Tab-separated table of C-alpha atoms in Angstrom:
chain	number	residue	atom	x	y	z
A	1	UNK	CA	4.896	-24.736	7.600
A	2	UNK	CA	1.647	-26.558	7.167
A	3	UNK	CA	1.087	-29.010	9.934
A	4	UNK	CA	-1.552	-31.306	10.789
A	5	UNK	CA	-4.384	-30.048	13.221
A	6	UNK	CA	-6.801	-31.347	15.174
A	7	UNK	CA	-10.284	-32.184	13.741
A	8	UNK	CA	-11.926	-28.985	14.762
A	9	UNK	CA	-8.790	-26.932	13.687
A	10	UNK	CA	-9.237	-28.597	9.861
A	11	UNK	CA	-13.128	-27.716	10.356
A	12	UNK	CA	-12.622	-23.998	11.358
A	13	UNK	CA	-9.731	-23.157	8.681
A	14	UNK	CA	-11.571	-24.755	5.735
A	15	UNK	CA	-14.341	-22.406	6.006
A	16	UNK	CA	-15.029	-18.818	6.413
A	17	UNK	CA	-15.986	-17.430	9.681
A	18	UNK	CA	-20.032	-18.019	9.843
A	19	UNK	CA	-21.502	-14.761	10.833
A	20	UNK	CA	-20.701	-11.348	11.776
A	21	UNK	CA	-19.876	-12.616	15.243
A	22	UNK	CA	-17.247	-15.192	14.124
A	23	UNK	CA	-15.976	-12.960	12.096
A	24	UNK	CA	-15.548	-9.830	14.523
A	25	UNK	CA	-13.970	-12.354	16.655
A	26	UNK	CA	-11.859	-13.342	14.138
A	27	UNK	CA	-10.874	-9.647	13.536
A	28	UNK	CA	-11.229	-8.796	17.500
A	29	UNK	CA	-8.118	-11.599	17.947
A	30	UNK	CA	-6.089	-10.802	14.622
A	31	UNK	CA	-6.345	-6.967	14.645
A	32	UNK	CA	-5.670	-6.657	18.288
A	33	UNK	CA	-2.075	-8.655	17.589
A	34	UNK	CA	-1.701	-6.206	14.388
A	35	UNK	CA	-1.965	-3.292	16.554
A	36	UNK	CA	0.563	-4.605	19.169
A	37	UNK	CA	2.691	-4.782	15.975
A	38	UNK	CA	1.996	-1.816	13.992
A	39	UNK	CA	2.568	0.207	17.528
A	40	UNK	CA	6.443	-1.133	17.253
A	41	UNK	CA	6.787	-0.066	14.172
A	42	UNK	CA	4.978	2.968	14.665
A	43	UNK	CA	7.514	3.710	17.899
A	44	UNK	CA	10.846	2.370	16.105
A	45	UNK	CA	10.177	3.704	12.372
A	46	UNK	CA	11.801	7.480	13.501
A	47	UNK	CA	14.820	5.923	15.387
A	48	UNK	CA	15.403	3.948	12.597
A	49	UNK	CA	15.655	6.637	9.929
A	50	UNK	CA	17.011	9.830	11.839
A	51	UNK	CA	20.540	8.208	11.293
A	52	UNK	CA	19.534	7.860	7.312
A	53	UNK	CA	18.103	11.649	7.513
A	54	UNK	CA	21.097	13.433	8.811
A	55	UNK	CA	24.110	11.190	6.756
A	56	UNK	CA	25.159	10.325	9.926
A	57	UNK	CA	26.513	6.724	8.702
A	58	UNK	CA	30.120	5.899	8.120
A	59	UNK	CA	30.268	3.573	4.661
A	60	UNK	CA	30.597	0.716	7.503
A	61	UNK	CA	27.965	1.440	9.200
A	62	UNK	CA	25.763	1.874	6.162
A	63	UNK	CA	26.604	-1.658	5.242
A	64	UNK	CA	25.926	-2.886	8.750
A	65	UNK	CA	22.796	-1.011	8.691
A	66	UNK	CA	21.857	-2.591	5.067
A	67	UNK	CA	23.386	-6.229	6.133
A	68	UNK	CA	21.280	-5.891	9.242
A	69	UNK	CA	17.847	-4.789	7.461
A	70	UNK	CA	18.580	-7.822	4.860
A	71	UNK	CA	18.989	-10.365	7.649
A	72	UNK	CA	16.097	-9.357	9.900
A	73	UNK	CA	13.579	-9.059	6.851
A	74	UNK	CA	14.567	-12.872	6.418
A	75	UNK	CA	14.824	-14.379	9.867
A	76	UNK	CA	12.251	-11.717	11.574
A	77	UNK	CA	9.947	-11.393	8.747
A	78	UNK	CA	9.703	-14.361	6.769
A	79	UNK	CA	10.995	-17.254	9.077
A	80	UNK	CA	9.062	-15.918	11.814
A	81	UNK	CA	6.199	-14.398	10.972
A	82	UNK	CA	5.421	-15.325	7.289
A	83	UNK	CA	6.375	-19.219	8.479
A	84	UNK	CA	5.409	-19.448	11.702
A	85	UNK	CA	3.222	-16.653	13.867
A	86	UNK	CA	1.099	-14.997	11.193
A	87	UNK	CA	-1.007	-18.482	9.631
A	88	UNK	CA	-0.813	-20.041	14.121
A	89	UNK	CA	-2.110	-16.299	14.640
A	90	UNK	CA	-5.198	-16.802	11.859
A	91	UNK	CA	-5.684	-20.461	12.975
A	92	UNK	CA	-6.320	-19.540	16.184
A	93	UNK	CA	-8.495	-16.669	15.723
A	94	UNK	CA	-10.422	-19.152	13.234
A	95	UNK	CA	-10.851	-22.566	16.263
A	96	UNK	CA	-11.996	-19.550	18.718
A	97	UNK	CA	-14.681	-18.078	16.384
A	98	UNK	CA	-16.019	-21.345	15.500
A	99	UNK	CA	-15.704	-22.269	19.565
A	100	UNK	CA	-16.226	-19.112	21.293
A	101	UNK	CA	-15.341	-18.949	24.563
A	102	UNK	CA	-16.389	-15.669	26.205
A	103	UNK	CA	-12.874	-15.078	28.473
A	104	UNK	CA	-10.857	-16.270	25.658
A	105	UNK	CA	-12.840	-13.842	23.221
A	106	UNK	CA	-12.221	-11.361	25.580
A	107	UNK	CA	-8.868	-11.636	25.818
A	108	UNK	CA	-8.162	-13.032	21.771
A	109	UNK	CA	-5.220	-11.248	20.919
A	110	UNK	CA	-3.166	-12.732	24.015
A	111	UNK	CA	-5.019	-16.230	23.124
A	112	UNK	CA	-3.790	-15.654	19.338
A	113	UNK	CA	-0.241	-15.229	20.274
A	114	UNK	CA	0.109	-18.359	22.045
A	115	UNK	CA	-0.014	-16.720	25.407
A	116	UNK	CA	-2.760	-18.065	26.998
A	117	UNK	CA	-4.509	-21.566	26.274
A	118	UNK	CA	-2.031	-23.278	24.364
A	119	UNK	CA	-0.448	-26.352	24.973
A	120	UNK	CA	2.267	-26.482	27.032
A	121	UNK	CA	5.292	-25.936	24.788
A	122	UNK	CA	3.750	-23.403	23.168
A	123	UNK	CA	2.743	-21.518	26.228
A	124	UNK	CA	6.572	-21.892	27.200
A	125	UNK	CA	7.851	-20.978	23.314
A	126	UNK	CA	5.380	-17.825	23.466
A	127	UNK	CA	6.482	-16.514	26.193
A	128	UNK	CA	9.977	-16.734	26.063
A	129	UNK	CA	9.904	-14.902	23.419
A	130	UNK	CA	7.418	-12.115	24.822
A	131	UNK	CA	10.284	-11.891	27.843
A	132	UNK	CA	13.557	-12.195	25.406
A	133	UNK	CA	12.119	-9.498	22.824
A	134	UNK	CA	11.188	-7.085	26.139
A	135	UNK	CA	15.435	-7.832	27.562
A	136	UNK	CA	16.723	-6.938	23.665
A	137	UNK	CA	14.463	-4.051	23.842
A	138	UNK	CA	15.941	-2.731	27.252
A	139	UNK	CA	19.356	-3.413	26.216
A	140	UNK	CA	18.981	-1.963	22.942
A	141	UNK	CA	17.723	1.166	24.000
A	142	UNK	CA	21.166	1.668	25.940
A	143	UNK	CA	23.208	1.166	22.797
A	144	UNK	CA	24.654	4.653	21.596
A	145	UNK	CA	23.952	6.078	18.281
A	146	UNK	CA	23.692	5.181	15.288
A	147	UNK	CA	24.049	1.646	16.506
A	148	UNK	CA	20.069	1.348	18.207
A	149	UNK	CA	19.067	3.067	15.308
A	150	UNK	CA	20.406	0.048	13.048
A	151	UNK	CA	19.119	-1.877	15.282
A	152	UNK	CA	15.817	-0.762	14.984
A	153	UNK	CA	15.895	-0.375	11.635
A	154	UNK	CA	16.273	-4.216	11.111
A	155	UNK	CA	13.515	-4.461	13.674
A	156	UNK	CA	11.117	-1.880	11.848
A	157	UNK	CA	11.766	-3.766	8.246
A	158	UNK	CA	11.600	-7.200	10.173
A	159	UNK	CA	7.874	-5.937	11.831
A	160	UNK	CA	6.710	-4.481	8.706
A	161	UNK	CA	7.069	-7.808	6.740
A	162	UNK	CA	5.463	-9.473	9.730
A	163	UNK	CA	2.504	-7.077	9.637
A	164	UNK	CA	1.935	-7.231	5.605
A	165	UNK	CA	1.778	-11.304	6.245
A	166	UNK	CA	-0.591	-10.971	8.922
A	167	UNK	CA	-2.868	-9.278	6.859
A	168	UNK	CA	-2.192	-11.429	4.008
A	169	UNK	CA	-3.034	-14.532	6.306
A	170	UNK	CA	-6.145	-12.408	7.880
A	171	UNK	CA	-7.797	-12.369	4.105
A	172	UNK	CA	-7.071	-16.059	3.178
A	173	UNK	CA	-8.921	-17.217	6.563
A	174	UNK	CA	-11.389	-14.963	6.455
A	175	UNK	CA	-12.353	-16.394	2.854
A	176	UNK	CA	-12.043	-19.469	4.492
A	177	UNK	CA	-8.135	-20.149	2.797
A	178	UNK	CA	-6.345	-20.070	5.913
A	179	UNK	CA	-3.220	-22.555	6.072
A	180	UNK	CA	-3.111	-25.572	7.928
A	181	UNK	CA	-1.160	-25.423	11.244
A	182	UNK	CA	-1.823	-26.325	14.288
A	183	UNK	CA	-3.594	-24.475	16.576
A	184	UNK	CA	-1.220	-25.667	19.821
A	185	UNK	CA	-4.034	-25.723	22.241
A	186	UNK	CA	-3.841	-27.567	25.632
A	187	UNK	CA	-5.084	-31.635	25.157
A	188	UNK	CA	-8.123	-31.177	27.081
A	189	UNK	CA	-9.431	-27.751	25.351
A	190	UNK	CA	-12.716	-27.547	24.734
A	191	UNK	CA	-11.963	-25.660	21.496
A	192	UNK	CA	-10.621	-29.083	20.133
């Protein structure tokens, strides 16, 4: 979903990150969101499967299970991360290493995910999503089994994708390939 940036989003994503400070920021603000991810799928991936382990499935459930997976690798994992959160993730990361601020580097992964100064409606779209997937996770952990397990396995497939993109996305900008999109900082940043 390329998208036009600002000026000093164009300069920082058409180059690699210059120097090893740059580009531990880069990877300070990118492998600090990976983390958050990999520890979901890291927590979820034995929920997911026990039901698969034991043949605990009815044919229906299967099918849910494998309907489930196939729709959350495409909305969770491509639409969402692979479209829209990995390359704003990498974008960011890039307009803070080329503008370091030393709170912001501090805090990069938050900054990364749109939590922290970003323009308005992202600020809004990032955290309504923080707060909805933290509800879905305390509802979902009432469900009875197998159905959290299907659940979760959608989630863990959905995750996985996300964090192979990430990574993907992580290379290209480090090699100074990162996509286009805009970075969604506030008007007045002094990253701009």
């Amino acid at each position: 979903m390329p998208i036009n940036p600002s000026p000093a989003a164009h300069d920082a994503v058409d180059r690699r990150p210059r120097g090893a400070l740059a580009t531990g920021i880069v990877l300070w603000g990118v492998g600090g969101v990976l983390l958050f991810v990999a520890q979901g799928i890291y927590r979820l991936t034995p929920i997911a499967l026990e039901p698969l382990r034991d043949g605990a499935l009815t044919t229906s459930q299967a099918c849910v299970y494998a309907a489930w997976v196939l729709l959350n690798t495409f909305l969770e994992g491509y639409r969402g991360f692979q479209r829209g959160f990995a390359p704003r993730v990498v974008t960011r990361a890039l307009v803070l290493a080329a503008r370091p601020r030393p709170l912001l580097v501090l805090l990069a992964p938050l900054y990364c995910m749109g939590l922290m100064h970003a323009s308005r409606r992202r600020l809004i779209a990032s955290w309504s999503l923080l707060l909805g997937i933290i509800a879905i996770i305390i509802l979902v952990r009432r469900a009875p089994p197998p159905w959290r397990a299907i659940v979760d396995g959608g989630v863990v497939v959905g995750l996985t994708y996300g964090f192979v993109a990430q990574l993907v996305f992580l290379a290209r900008g480090l090699v100074g390939r990162a996509e286009r999109v805009a970075p969604d900082l506030p008007a007045r940043s002094p990253l701009r």
